[in-house]
Amino acid sequence: SNLGLKHHQQFVAMSGGASGSPGMLWTSKKPAVLHGKKLLESGKVELLSLTGHYQGSTVEDYRRWVELAVKHNPKTIIVIQSPWVIKRNKQFAEYSKEVTQATNTSHEGIDRLREAFPDTTFLCVPQGQWMVELWRLFEADKLPELTQFVSGKKGKSQQALFRDNFGHGGELAEKQGALMWLRIIYGIELTDYEFSTQTKYDLKELAQRICDKDPYCKVENK
């Protein structure tokens, strides 16, 4: 509502881990997934987002979803999220390297999908890079709002970078990561966006910098 986007509606069909990959979702009989397919068949969906999970899916699995979407609405925009990776006991260097590899894999998948659907817009949301930069800031003591690296209590992640040792992001990582979606989908100039991240560090500038650095975040790269 802050942006005047009064007609924005979204529907989420969520499943954890590999069960949320495009391949496994395609064969899922969960009511939410079946409802999602019905929405695509209605032709009213303008944007379809899929997670970048290539261990549980092939490019062909992504193609099935894209074919369903563009069959009923040829103008559907496809967004591939490149999520942060599993953390466990990894150090920053290893974690950052794996995120870069995952992002590159998402880019390669988008390249193949663009070849198959030359009239369709494909975009990437580099969520993994977001977490890498937050980790970098945390280690540099530039995020004093975060007092813990990993939350010590289940469900208490407001002051923690990671919610758990597995690598789920804390509240700051998850909520402020939505800034990248505003930049990528709506082209919002985040540095002019009247919204407080409630952090001393300028996370709006960070989100915009990450997006602008990745050519797969731009519509004109179609």
mmCIF file with all atom_site columns, C-alpha atoms in Angstrom:
data_model
loop_
_atom_site.group_PDB
_atom_site.id
_atom_site.type_symbol
_atom_site.label_atom_id
_atom_site.label_alt_id
_atom_site.label_comp_id
_atom_site.label_asym_id
_atom_site.label_entity_id
_atom_site.label_seq_id
_atom_site.pdbx_PDB_ins_code
_atom_site.Cartn_x
_atom_site.Cartn_y
_atom_site.Cartn_z
_atom_site.occupancy
_atom_site.B_iso_or_equiv
_atom_site.pdbx_formal_charge
_atom_site.auth_seq_id
_atom_site.auth_comp_id
_atom_site.auth_asym_id
_atom_site.auth_atom_id
_atom_site.pdbx_PDB_model_num
ATOM 1   C CA . SER A 1 1   ? 0.000  0.000   0.000   1.00 0.00 ? 1   SER A CA 1
ATOM 2   C CA . ASN A 1 2   ? 2.983  2.329   0.582   1.00 0.00 ? 2   ASN A CA 1
ATOM 3   C CA . LEU A 1 3   ? 3.687  2.108   -3.138  1.00 0.00 ? 3   LEU A CA 1
ATOM 4   C CA . GLY A 1 4   ? 0.112  2.555   -4.311  1.00 0.00 ? 4   GLY A CA 1
ATOM 5   C CA . LEU A 1 5   ? -0.004 -1.027  -5.613  1.00 0.00 ? 5   LEU A CA 1
ATOM 6   C CA . LYS A 1 6   ? -3.576 -1.625  -4.523  1.00 0.00 ? 6   LYS A CA 1
ATOM 7   C CA . HIS A 1 7   ? -4.325 -4.484  -6.924  1.00 0.00 ? 7   HIS A CA 1
ATOM 8   C CA . HIS A 1 8   ? -1.397 -6.697  -5.966  1.00 0.00 ? 8   HIS A CA 1
ATOM 9   C CA . GLN A 1 9   ? -2.521 -10.163 -4.882  1.00 0.00 ? 9   GLN A CA 1
ATOM 10  C CA . GLN A 1 10  ? -0.457 -13.266 -4.297  1.00 0.00 ? 10  GLN A CA 1
ATOM 11  C CA . PHE A 1 11  ? -0.962 -16.946 -3.652  1.00 0.00 ? 11  PHE A CA 1
ATOM 12  C CA . VAL A 1 12  ? 1.717  -19.177 -2.127  1.00 0.00 ? 12  VAL A CA 1
ATOM 13  C CA . ALA A 1 13  ? 1.977  -22.962 -2.366  1.00 0.00 ? 13  ALA A CA 1
ATOM 14  C CA . MET A 1 14  ? 4.779  -23.796 0.036   1.00 0.00 ? 14  MET A CA 1
ATOM 15  C CA . SER A 1 15  ? 6.568  -27.013 0.870   1.00 0.00 ? 15  SER A CA 1
ATOM 16  C CA . GLY A 1 16  ? 9.898  -27.333 2.684   1.00 0.00 ? 16  GLY A CA 1
ATOM 17  C CA . GLY A 1 17  ? 13.161 -28.595 1.212   1.00 0.00 ? 17  GLY A CA 1
ATOM 18  C CA . ALA A 1 18  ? 13.198 -30.695 -1.948  1.00 0.00 ? 18  ALA A CA 1
ATOM 19  C CA . SER A 1 19  ? 9.415  -31.166 -1.720  1.00 0.00 ? 19  SER A CA 1
ATOM 20  C CA . GLY A 1 20  ? 9.116  -27.501 -2.713  1.00 0.00 ? 20  GLY A CA 1
ATOM 21  C CA . SER A 1 21  ? 11.204 -27.925 -5.853  1.00 0.00 ? 21  SER A CA 1
ATOM 22  C CA . PRO A 1 22  ? 9.392  -27.405 -9.183  1.00 0.00 ? 22  PRO A CA 1
ATOM 23  C CA . GLY A 1 23  ? 9.739  -31.078 -10.087 1.00 0.00 ? 23  GLY A CA 1
ATOM 24  C CA . MET A 1 24  ? 8.183  -32.411 -6.908  1.00 0.00 ? 24  MET A CA 1
ATOM 25  C CA . LEU A 1 25  ? 5.548  -29.687 -6.785  1.00 0.00 ? 25  LEU A CA 1
ATOM 26  C CA . TRP A 1 26  ? 4.455  -30.584 -10.312 1.00 0.00 ? 26  TRP A CA 1
ATOM 27  C CA . THR A 1 27  ? 3.490  -34.130 -9.219  1.00 0.00 ? 27  THR A CA 1
ATOM 28  C CA . SER A 1 28  ? 2.178  -33.055 -5.799  1.00 0.00 ? 28  SER A CA 1
ATOM 29  C CA . LYS A 1 29  ? -1.465 -33.632 -4.955  1.00 0.00 ? 29  LYS A CA 1
ATOM 30  C CA . LYS A 1 30  ? -1.510 -31.093 -2.131  1.00 0.00 ? 30  LYS A CA 1
ATOM 31  C CA . PRO A 1 31  ? -4.631 -28.899 -2.305  1.00 0.00 ? 31  PRO A CA 1
ATOM 32  C CA . ALA A 1 32  ? -2.556 -25.707 -2.356  1.00 0.00 ? 32  ALA A CA 1
ATOM 33  C CA . VAL A 1 33  ? -0.526 -26.890 -5.354  1.00 0.00 ? 33  VAL A CA 1
ATOM 34  C CA . LEU A 1 34  ? -3.621 -28.028 -7.248  1.00 0.00 ? 34  LEU A CA 1
ATOM 35  C CA . HIS A 1 35  ? -5.242 -24.674 -6.516  1.00 0.00 ? 35  HIS A CA 1
ATOM 36  C CA . GLY A 1 36  ? -2.139 -22.941 -7.821  1.00 0.00 ? 36  GLY A CA 1
ATOM 37  C CA . LYS A 1 37  ? -2.433 -24.816 -11.110 1.00 0.00 ? 37  LYS A CA 1
ATOM 38  C CA . LYS A 1 38  ? -6.087 -23.799 -11.344 1.00 0.00 ? 38  LYS A CA 1
ATOM 39  C CA . LEU A 1 39  ? -5.079 -20.175 -10.901 1.00 0.00 ? 39  LEU A CA 1
ATOM 40  C CA . LEU A 1 40  ? -2.574 -20.489 -13.749 1.00 0.00 ? 40  LEU A CA 1
ATOM 41  C CA . GLU A 1 41  ? -5.257 -22.085 -15.930 1.00 0.00 ? 41  GLU A CA 1
ATOM 42  C CA . SER A 1 42  ? -7.545 -19.118 -15.232 1.00 0.00 ? 42  SER A CA 1
ATOM 43  C CA . GLY A 1 43  ? -5.193 -16.869 -17.215 1.00 0.00 ? 43  GLY A CA 1
ATOM 44  C CA . LYS A 1 44  ? -5.279 -14.227 -14.484 1.00 0.00 ? 44  LYS A CA 1
ATOM 45  C CA . VAL A 1 45  ? -1.761 -14.874 -13.174 1.00 0.00 ? 45  VAL A CA 1
ATOM 46  C CA . GLU A 1 46  ? 0.710  -12.214 -14.296 1.00 0.00 ? 46  GLU A CA 1
ATOM 47  C CA . LEU A 1 47  ? 3.803  -13.533 -12.509 1.00 0.00 ? 47  LEU A CA 1
ATOM 48  C CA . LEU A 1 48  ? 4.877  -17.039 -11.529 1.00 0.00 ? 48  LEU A CA 1
ATOM 49  C CA . SER A 1 49  ? 7.749  -17.521 -9.071  1.00 0.00 ? 49  SER A CA 1
ATOM 50  C CA . LEU A 1 50  ? 9.621  -20.808 -8.686  1.00 0.00 ? 50  LEU A CA 1
ATOM 51  C CA . THR A 1 51  ? 12.499 -21.617 -6.368  1.00 0.00 ? 51  THR A CA 1
ATOM 52  C CA . GLY A 1 52  ? 15.947 -22.372 -7.764  1.00 0.00 ? 52  GLY A CA 1
ATOM 53  C CA . HIS A 1 53  ? 16.161 -25.970 -6.564  1.00 0.00 ? 53  HIS A CA 1
ATOM 54  C CA . TYR A 1 54  ? 18.079 -27.929 -9.182  1.00 0.00 ? 54  TYR A CA 1
ATOM 55  C CA . GLN A 1 55  ? 18.920 -30.912 -6.996  1.00 0.00 ? 55  GLN A CA 1
ATOM 56  C CA . GLY A 1 56  ? 15.291 -31.966 -7.009  1.00 0.00 ? 56  GLY A CA 1
ATOM 57  C CA . SER A 1 57  ? 14.397 -30.624 -10.444 1.00 0.00 ? 57  SER A CA 1
ATOM 58  C CA . THR A 1 58  ? 15.613 -30.461 -14.031 1.00 0.00 ? 58  THR A CA 1
ATOM 59  C CA . VAL A 1 59  ? 15.126 -27.605 -16.479 1.00 0.00 ? 59  VAL A CA 1
ATOM 60  C CA . GLU A 1 60  ? 12.353 -29.726 -17.986 1.00 0.00 ? 60  GLU A CA 1
ATOM 61  C CA . ASP A 1 61  ? 10.486 -29.511 -14.678 1.00 0.00 ? 61  ASP A CA 1
ATOM 62  C CA . TYR A 1 62  ? 10.661 -25.723 -14.883 1.00 0.00 ? 62  TYR A CA 1
ATOM 63  C CA . ARG A 1 63  ? 9.478  -25.862 -18.496 1.00 0.00 ? 63  ARG A CA 1
ATOM 64  C CA . ARG A 1 64  ? 6.284  -27.649 -17.467 1.00 0.00 ? 64  ARG A CA 1
ATOM 65  C CA . TRP A 1 65  ? 5.324  -24.802 -15.148 1.00 0.00 ? 65  TRP A CA 1
ATOM 66  C CA . VAL A 1 66  ? 6.247  -22.163 -17.699 1.00 0.00 ? 66  VAL A CA 1
ATOM 67  C CA . GLU A 1 67  ? 4.281  -23.915 -20.443 1.00 0.00 ? 67  GLU A CA 1
ATOM 68  C CA . LEU A 1 68  ? 1.194  -24.073 -18.226 1.00 0.00 ? 68  LEU A CA 1
ATOM 69  C CA . ALA A 1 69  ? 1.481  -20.391 -17.324 1.00 0.00 ? 69  ALA A CA 1
ATOM 70  C CA . VAL A 1 70  ? 2.119  -18.941 -20.793 1.00 0.00 ? 70  VAL A CA 1
ATOM 71  C CA . LYS A 1 71  ? -0.460 -21.212 -22.415 1.00 0.00 ? 71  LYS A CA 1
ATOM 72  C CA . HIS A 1 72  ? -3.177 -19.404 -20.472 1.00 0.00 ? 72  HIS A CA 1
ATOM 73  C CA . ASN A 1 73  ? -1.480 -15.995 -20.240 1.00 0.00 ? 73  ASN A CA 1
ATOM 74  C CA . PRO A 1 74  ? 1.342  -15.440 -22.777 1.00 0.00 ? 74  PRO A CA 1
ATOM 75  C CA . LYS A 1 75  ? 2.439  -12.309 -20.890 1.00 0.00 ? 75  LYS A CA 1
ATOM 76  C CA . THR A 1 76  ? 3.186  -14.156 -17.648 1.00 0.00 ? 76  THR A CA 1
ATOM 77  C CA . ILE A 1 77  ? 6.530  -13.125 -16.136 1.00 0.00 ? 77  ILE A CA 1
ATOM 78  C CA . ILE A 1 78  ? 8.608  -15.962 -14.662 1.00 0.00 ? 78  ILE A CA 1
ATOM 79  C CA . VAL A 1 79  ? 10.775 -15.344 -11.615 1.00 0.00 ? 79  VAL A CA 1
ATOM 80  C CA . ILE A 1 80  ? 13.359 -17.871 -10.402 1.00 0.00 ? 80  ILE A CA 1
ATOM 81  C CA . GLN A 1 81  ? 14.471 -17.398 -6.807  1.00 0.00 ? 81  GLN A CA 1
ATOM 82  C CA . SER A 1 82  ? 18.086 -18.302 -6.102  1.00 0.00 ? 82  SER A CA 1
ATOM 83  C CA . PRO A 1 83  ? 17.836 -18.988 -2.360  1.00 0.00 ? 83  PRO A CA 1
ATOM 84  C CA . TRP A 1 84  ? 20.519 -19.058 0.299   1.00 0.00 ? 84  TRP A CA 1
ATOM 85  C CA . VAL A 1 85  ? 22.187 -22.431 0.802   1.00 0.00 ? 85  VAL A CA 1
ATOM 86  C CA . ILE A 1 86  ? 22.344 -24.764 3.800   1.00 0.00 ? 86  ILE A CA 1
ATOM 87  C CA . LYS A 1 87  ? 24.682 -23.326 6.439   1.00 0.00 ? 87  LYS A CA 1
ATOM 88  C CA . ARG A 1 88  ? 25.296 -25.965 9.104   1.00 0.00 ? 88  ARG A CA 1
ATOM 89  C CA . ASN A 1 89  ? 28.984 -25.680 10.117  1.00 0.00 ? 89  ASN A CA 1
ATOM 90  C CA . LYS A 1 90  ? 30.238 -23.827 7.071   1.00 0.00 ? 90  LYS A CA 1
ATOM 91  C CA . GLN A 1 91  ? 32.511 -20.840 7.363   1.00 0.00 ? 91  GLN A CA 1
ATOM 92  C CA . PHE A 1 92  ? 31.827 -17.649 5.430   1.00 0.00 ? 92  PHE A CA 1
ATOM 93  C CA . ALA A 1 93  ? 34.174 -18.401 2.512   1.00 0.00 ? 93  ALA A CA 1
ATOM 94  C CA . GLU A 1 94  ? 32.637 -21.815 1.823   1.00 0.00 ? 94  GLU A CA 1
ATOM 95  C CA . TYR A 1 95  ? 29.097 -20.486 2.249   1.00 0.00 ? 95  TYR A CA 1
ATOM 96  C CA . SER A 1 96  ? 29.720 -17.556 -0.079  1.00 0.00 ? 96  SER A CA 1
ATOM 97  C CA . LYS A 1 97  ? 31.261 -19.836 -2.714  1.00 0.00 ? 97  LYS A CA 1
ATOM 98  C CA . GLU A 1 98  ? 28.253 -22.181 -2.634  1.00 0.00 ? 98  GLU A CA 1
ATOM 99  C CA . VAL A 1 99  ? 25.824 -19.268 -2.944  1.00 0.00 ? 99  VAL A CA 1
ATOM 100 C CA . THR A 1 100 ? 27.709 -18.003 -6.001  1.00 0.00 ? 100 THR A CA 1
ATOM 101 C CA . GLN A 1 101 ? 27.575 -21.479 -7.538  1.00 0.00 ? 101 GLN A CA 1
ATOM 102 C CA . ALA A 1 102 ? 23.833 -21.735 -6.840  1.00 0.00 ? 102 ALA A CA 1
ATOM 103 C CA . THR A 1 103 ? 23.212 -18.303 -8.356  1.00 0.00 ? 103 THR A CA 1
ATOM 104 C CA . ASN A 1 104 ? 25.205 -19.230 -11.462 1.00 0.00 ? 104 ASN A CA 1
ATOM 105 C CA . THR A 1 105 ? 23.171 -22.431 -11.775 1.00 0.00 ? 105 THR A CA 1
ATOM 106 C CA . SER A 1 106 ? 19.960 -20.380 -11.662 1.00 0.00 ? 106 SER A CA 1
ATOM 107 C CA . HIS A 1 107 ? 21.344 -18.087 -14.364 1.00 0.00 ? 107 HIS A CA 1
ATOM 108 C CA . GLU A 1 108 ? 22.202 -21.061 -16.551 1.00 0.00 ? 108 GLU A CA 1
ATOM 109 C CA . GLY A 1 109 ? 18.716 -22.471 -16.089 1.00 0.00 ? 109 GLY A CA 1
ATOM 110 C CA . ILE A 1 110 ? 17.193 -19.133 -17.053 1.00 0.00 ? 110 ILE A CA 1
ATOM 111 C CA . ASP A 1 111 ? 19.366 -19.050 -20.185 1.00 0.00 ? 111 ASP A CA 1
ATOM 112 C CA . ARG A 1 112 ? 17.959 -22.410 -21.275 1.00 0.00 ? 112 ARG A CA 1
ATOM 113 C CA . LEU A 1 113 ? 14.397 -21.354 -20.509 1.00 0.00 ? 113 LEU A CA 1
ATOM 114 C CA . ARG A 1 114 ? 14.845 -18.149 -22.486 1.00 0.00 ? 114 ARG A CA 1
ATOM 115 C CA . GLU A 1 115 ? 15.936 -20.204 -25.476 1.00 0.00 ? 115 GLU A CA 1
ATOM 116 C CA . ALA A 1 116 ? 12.787 -22.318 -25.186 1.00 0.00 ? 116 ALA A CA 1
ATOM 117 C CA . PHE A 1 117 ? 10.473 -19.336 -24.534 1.00 0.00 ? 117 PHE A CA 1
ATOM 118 C CA . PRO A 1 118 ? 11.993 -16.350 -26.376 1.00 0.00 ? 118 PRO A CA 1
ATOM 119 C CA . ASP A 1 119 ? 8.890  -14.185 -25.903 1.00 0.00 ? 119 ASP A CA 1
ATOM 120 C CA . THR A 1 120 ? 8.732  -14.676 -22.127 1.00 0.00 ? 120 THR A CA 1
ATOM 121 C CA . THR A 1 121 ? 10.411 -12.507 -19.493 1.00 0.00 ? 121 THR A CA 1
ATOM 122 C CA . PHE A 1 122 ? 12.553 -14.467 -17.023 1.00 0.00 ? 122 PHE A CA 1
ATOM 123 C CA . LEU A 1 123 ? 14.035 -12.831 -13.927 1.00 0.00 ? 123 LEU A CA 1
ATOM 124 C CA . CYS A 1 124 ? 16.215 -13.983 -11.035 1.00 0.00 ? 124 CYS A CA 1
ATOM 125 C CA . VAL A 1 125 ? 15.976 -12.959 -7.384  1.00 0.00 ? 125 VAL A CA 1
ATOM 126 C CA . PRO A 1 126 ? 19.441 -13.534 -5.804  1.00 0.00 ? 126 PRO A CA 1
ATOM 127 C CA . GLN A 1 127 ? 18.290 -14.157 -2.231  1.00 0.00 ? 127 GLN A CA 1
ATOM 128 C CA . GLY A 1 128 ? 21.473 -16.093 -1.510  1.00 0.00 ? 128 GLY A CA 1
ATOM 129 C CA . GLN A 1 129 ? 23.635 -13.079 -2.281  1.00 0.00 ? 129 GLN A CA 1
ATOM 130 C CA . TRP A 1 130 ? 21.497 -11.072 0.139   1.00 0.00 ? 130 TRP A CA 1
ATOM 131 C CA . MET A 1 131 ? 22.360 -13.439 2.975   1.00 0.00 ? 131 MET A CA 1
ATOM 132 C CA . VAL A 1 132 ? 26.041 -13.410 2.040   1.00 0.00 ? 132 VAL A CA 1
ATOM 133 C CA . GLU A 1 133 ? 26.139 -9.622  2.302   1.00 0.00 ? 133 GLU A CA 1
ATOM 134 C CA . LEU A 1 134 ? 24.232 -9.617  5.603   1.00 0.00 ? 134 LEU A CA 1
ATOM 135 C CA . TRP A 1 135 ? 26.724 -12.148 7.002   1.00 0.00 ? 135 TRP A CA 1
ATOM 136 C CA . ARG A 1 136 ? 29.574 -9.913  5.822   1.00 0.00 ? 136 ARG A CA 1
ATOM 137 C CA . LEU A 1 137 ? 28.006 -6.896  7.543   1.00 0.00 ? 137 LEU A CA 1
ATOM 138 C CA . PHE A 1 138 ? 27.350 -8.879  10.724  1.00 0.00 ? 138 PHE A CA 1
ATOM 139 C CA . GLU A 1 139 ? 30.993 -9.925  10.982  1.00 0.00 ? 139 GLU A CA 1
ATOM 140 C CA . ALA A 1 140 ? 32.054 -6.313  10.417  1.00 0.00 ? 140 ALA A CA 1
ATOM 141 C CA . ASP A 1 141 ? 29.814 -5.203  13.326  1.00 0.00 ? 141 ASP A CA 1
ATOM 142 C CA . LYS A 1 142 ? 27.720 -3.066  10.989  1.00 0.00 ? 142 LYS A CA 1
ATOM 143 C CA . LEU A 1 143 ? 24.418 -4.649  12.032  1.00 0.00 ? 143 LEU A CA 1
ATOM 144 C CA . PRO A 1 144 ? 24.261 -3.867  15.770  1.00 0.00 ? 144 PRO A CA 1
ATOM 145 C CA . GLU A 1 145 ? 20.532 -4.692  15.706  1.00 0.00 ? 145 GLU A CA 1
ATOM 146 C CA . LEU A 1 146 ? 21.562 -8.353  15.470  1.00 0.00 ? 146 LEU A CA 1
ATOM 147 C CA . THR A 1 147 ? 23.069 -9.655  18.696  1.00 0.00 ? 147 THR A CA 1
ATOM 148 C CA . GLN A 1 148 ? 23.264 -13.319 17.706  1.00 0.00 ? 148 GLN A CA 1
ATOM 149 C CA . PHE A 1 149 ? 24.704 -15.190 14.753  1.00 0.00 ? 149 PHE A CA 1
ATOM 150 C CA . VAL A 1 150 ? 22.296 -18.105 15.249  1.00 0.00 ? 150 VAL A CA 1
ATOM 151 C CA . SER A 1 151 ? 19.188 -17.846 17.410  1.00 0.00 ? 151 SER A CA 1
ATOM 152 C CA . GLY A 1 152 ? 19.530 -19.680 20.683  1.00 0.00 ? 152 GLY A CA 1
ATOM 153 C CA . LYS A 1 153 ? 15.801 -20.264 20.983  1.00 0.00 ? 153 LYS A CA 1
ATOM 154 C CA . LYS A 1 154 ? 13.435 -21.864 18.489  1.00 0.00 ? 154 LYS A CA 1
ATOM 155 C CA . GLY A 1 155 ? 11.162 -19.279 16.943  1.00 0.00 ? 155 GLY A CA 1
ATOM 156 C CA . LYS A 1 156 ? 13.104 -16.366 18.481  1.00 0.00 ? 156 LYS A CA 1
ATOM 157 C CA . SER A 1 157 ? 15.047 -14.917 15.578  1.00 0.00 ? 157 SER A CA 1
ATOM 158 C CA . GLN A 1 158 ? 14.373 -11.190 15.752  1.00 0.00 ? 158 GLN A CA 1
ATOM 159 C CA . GLN A 1 159 ? 17.934 -10.427 16.894  1.00 0.00 ? 159 GLN A CA 1
ATOM 160 C CA . ALA A 1 160 ? 19.673 -13.270 15.029  1.00 0.00 ? 160 ALA A CA 1
ATOM 161 C CA . LEU A 1 161 ? 21.139 -13.472 11.537  1.00 0.00 ? 161 LEU A CA 1
ATOM 162 C CA . PHE A 1 162 ? 20.146 -17.142 11.207  1.00 0.00 ? 162 PHE A CA 1
ATOM 163 C CA . ARG A 1 163 ? 17.061 -18.682 12.744  1.00 0.00 ? 163 ARG A CA 1
ATOM 164 C CA . ASP A 1 164 ? 18.759 -22.074 13.209  1.00 0.00 ? 164 ASP A CA 1
ATOM 165 C CA . ASN A 1 165 ? 21.941 -23.997 12.441  1.00 0.00 ? 165 ASN A CA 1
ATOM 166 C CA . PHE A 1 166 ? 20.411 -25.390 9.267   1.00 0.00 ? 166 PHE A CA 1
ATOM 167 C CA . GLY A 1 167 ? 20.534 -21.904 7.777   1.00 0.00 ? 167 GLY A CA 1
ATOM 168 C CA . HIS A 1 168 ? 17.031 -20.471 7.742   1.00 0.00 ? 168 HIS A CA 1
ATOM 169 C CA . GLY A 1 169 ? 17.251 -16.693 7.804   1.00 0.00 ? 169 GLY A CA 1
ATOM 170 C CA . GLY A 1 170 ? 16.255 -14.679 10.833  1.00 0.00 ? 170 GLY A CA 1
ATOM 171 C CA . GLU A 1 171 ? 13.494 -12.080 10.747  1.00 0.00 ? 171 GLU A CA 1
ATOM 172 C CA . LEU A 1 172 ? 15.713 -9.290  9.427   1.00 0.00 ? 172 LEU A CA 1
ATOM 173 C CA . ALA A 1 173 ? 17.040 -11.443 6.584   1.00 0.00 ? 173 ALA A CA 1
ATOM 174 C CA . GLU A 1 174 ? 13.575 -12.623 5.584   1.00 0.00 ? 174 GLU A CA 1
ATOM 175 C CA . LYS A 1 175 ? 11.546 -9.436  5.922   1.00 0.00 ? 175 LYS A CA 1
ATOM 176 C CA . GLN A 1 176 ? 14.061 -6.951  4.522   1.00 0.00 ? 176 GLN A CA 1
ATOM 177 C CA . GLY A 1 177 ? 14.892 -9.359  1.692   1.00 0.00 ? 177 GLY A CA 1
ATOM 178 C CA . ALA A 1 178 ? 11.510 -8.381  0.254   1.00 0.00 ? 178 ALA A CA 1
ATOM 179 C CA . LEU A 1 179 ? 13.166 -5.130  -0.834  1.00 0.00 ? 179 LEU A CA 1
ATOM 180 C CA . MET A 1 180 ? 14.819 -6.984  -3.695  1.00 0.00 ? 180 MET A CA 1
ATOM 181 C CA . TRP A 1 181 ? 11.434 -8.127  -4.960  1.00 0.00 ? 181 TRP A CA 1
ATOM 182 C CA . LEU A 1 182 ? 10.266 -4.519  -5.097  1.00 0.00 ? 182 LEU A CA 1
ATOM 183 C CA . ARG A 1 183 ? 13.337 -3.571  -7.102  1.00 0.00 ? 183 ARG A CA 1
ATOM 184 C CA . ILE A 1 184 ? 13.159 -6.503  -9.515  1.00 0.00 ? 184 ILE A CA 1
ATOM 185 C CA . ILE A 1 185 ? 9.422  -6.812  -10.127 1.00 0.00 ? 185 ILE A CA 1
ATOM 186 C CA . TYR A 1 186 ? 8.327  -3.190  -9.909  1.00 0.00 ? 186 TYR A CA 1
ATOM 187 C CA . GLY A 1 187 ? 11.590 -1.361  -10.650 1.00 0.00 ? 187 GLY A CA 1
ATOM 188 C CA . ILE A 1 188 ? 11.312 0.651   -7.435  1.00 0.00 ? 188 ILE A CA 1
ATOM 189 C CA . GLU A 1 189 ? 14.143 3.075   -6.693  1.00 0.00 ? 189 GLU A CA 1
ATOM 190 C CA . LEU A 1 190 ? 14.785 1.759   -3.213  1.00 0.00 ? 190 LEU A CA 1
ATOM 191 C CA . THR A 1 191 ? 17.056 4.638   -2.229  1.00 0.00 ? 191 THR A CA 1
ATOM 192 C CA . ASP A 1 192 ? 14.040 6.953   -2.656  1.00 0.00 ? 192 ASP A CA 1
ATOM 193 C CA . TYR A 1 193 ? 11.539 4.545   -1.107  1.00 0.00 ? 193 TYR A CA 1
ATOM 194 C CA . GLU A 1 194 ? 10.033 5.981   2.079   1.00 0.00 ? 194 GLU A CA 1
ATOM 195 C CA . PHE A 1 195 ? 10.381 2.921   4.244   1.00 0.00 ? 195 PHE A CA 1
ATOM 196 C CA . SER A 1 196 ? 12.474 2.393   7.370   1.00 0.00 ? 196 SER A CA 1
ATOM 197 C CA . THR A 1 197 ? 14.382 -0.873  7.729   1.00 0.00 ? 197 THR A CA 1
ATOM 198 C CA . GLN A 1 198 ? 15.013 0.113   11.368  1.00 0.00 ? 198 GLN A CA 1
ATOM 199 C CA . THR A 1 199 ? 18.729 -0.506  10.940  1.00 0.00 ? 199 THR A CA 1
ATOM 200 C CA . LYS A 1 200 ? 21.649 1.898   11.096  1.00 0.00 ? 200 LYS A CA 1
ATOM 201 C CA . TYR A 1 201 ? 23.082 0.396   7.920   1.00 0.00 ? 201 TYR A CA 1
ATOM 202 C CA . ASP A 1 202 ? 21.277 1.337   4.703   1.00 0.00 ? 202 ASP A CA 1
ATOM 203 C CA . LEU A 1 203 ? 19.742 -1.996  3.713   1.00 0.00 ? 203 LEU A CA 1
ATOM 204 C CA . LYS A 1 204 ? 17.697 -0.371  0.947   1.00 0.00 ? 204 LYS A CA 1
ATOM 205 C CA . GLU A 1 205 ? 20.896 0.704   -0.787  1.00 0.00 ? 205 GLU A CA 1
ATOM 206 C CA . LEU A 1 206 ? 22.343 -2.779  -0.249  1.00 0.00 ? 206 LEU A CA 1
ATOM 207 C CA . ALA A 1 207 ? 19.300 -4.492  -1.780  1.00 0.00 ? 207 ALA A CA 1
ATOM 208 C CA . GLN A 1 208 ? 19.369 -2.177  -4.784  1.00 0.00 ? 208 GLN A CA 1
ATOM 209 C CA . ARG A 1 209 ? 23.121 -2.697  -5.244  1.00 0.00 ? 209 ARG A CA 1
ATOM 210 C CA . ILE A 1 210 ? 22.745 -6.490  -5.243  1.00 0.00 ? 210 ILE A CA 1
ATOM 211 C CA . CYS A 1 211 ? 19.936 -6.336  -7.795  1.00 0.00 ? 211 CYS A CA 1
ATOM 212 C CA . ASP A 1 212 ? 21.640 -3.833  -10.075 1.00 0.00 ? 212 ASP A CA 1
ATOM 213 C CA . LYS A 1 213 ? 24.833 -5.908  -10.079 1.00 0.00 ? 213 LYS A CA 1
ATOM 214 C CA . ASP A 1 214 ? 23.004 -8.993  -11.375 1.00 0.00 ? 214 ASP A CA 1
ATOM 215 C CA . PRO A 1 215 ? 21.917 -8.598  -15.040 1.00 0.00 ? 215 PRO A CA 1
ATOM 216 C CA . TYR A 1 216 ? 19.366 -11.373 -14.584 1.00 0.00 ? 216 TYR A CA 1
ATOM 217 C CA . CYS A 1 217 ? 17.397 -9.068  -12.281 1.00 0.00 ? 217 CYS A CA 1
ATOM 218 C CA . LYS A 1 218 ? 16.571 -6.709  -15.130 1.00 0.00 ? 218 LYS A CA 1
ATOM 219 C CA . VAL A 1 219 ? 13.617 -6.995  -17.495 1.00 0.00 ? 219 VAL A CA 1
ATOM 220 C CA . GLU A 1 220 ? 15.620 -5.547  -20.374 1.00 0.00 ? 220 GLU A CA 1
ATOM 221 C CA . ASN A 1 221 ? 17.902 -8.593  -20.240 1.00 0.00 ? 221 ASN A CA 1
ATOM 222 C CA . LYS A 1 222 ? 15.119 -10.645 -21.870 1.00 0.00 ? 222 LYS A CA 1
#
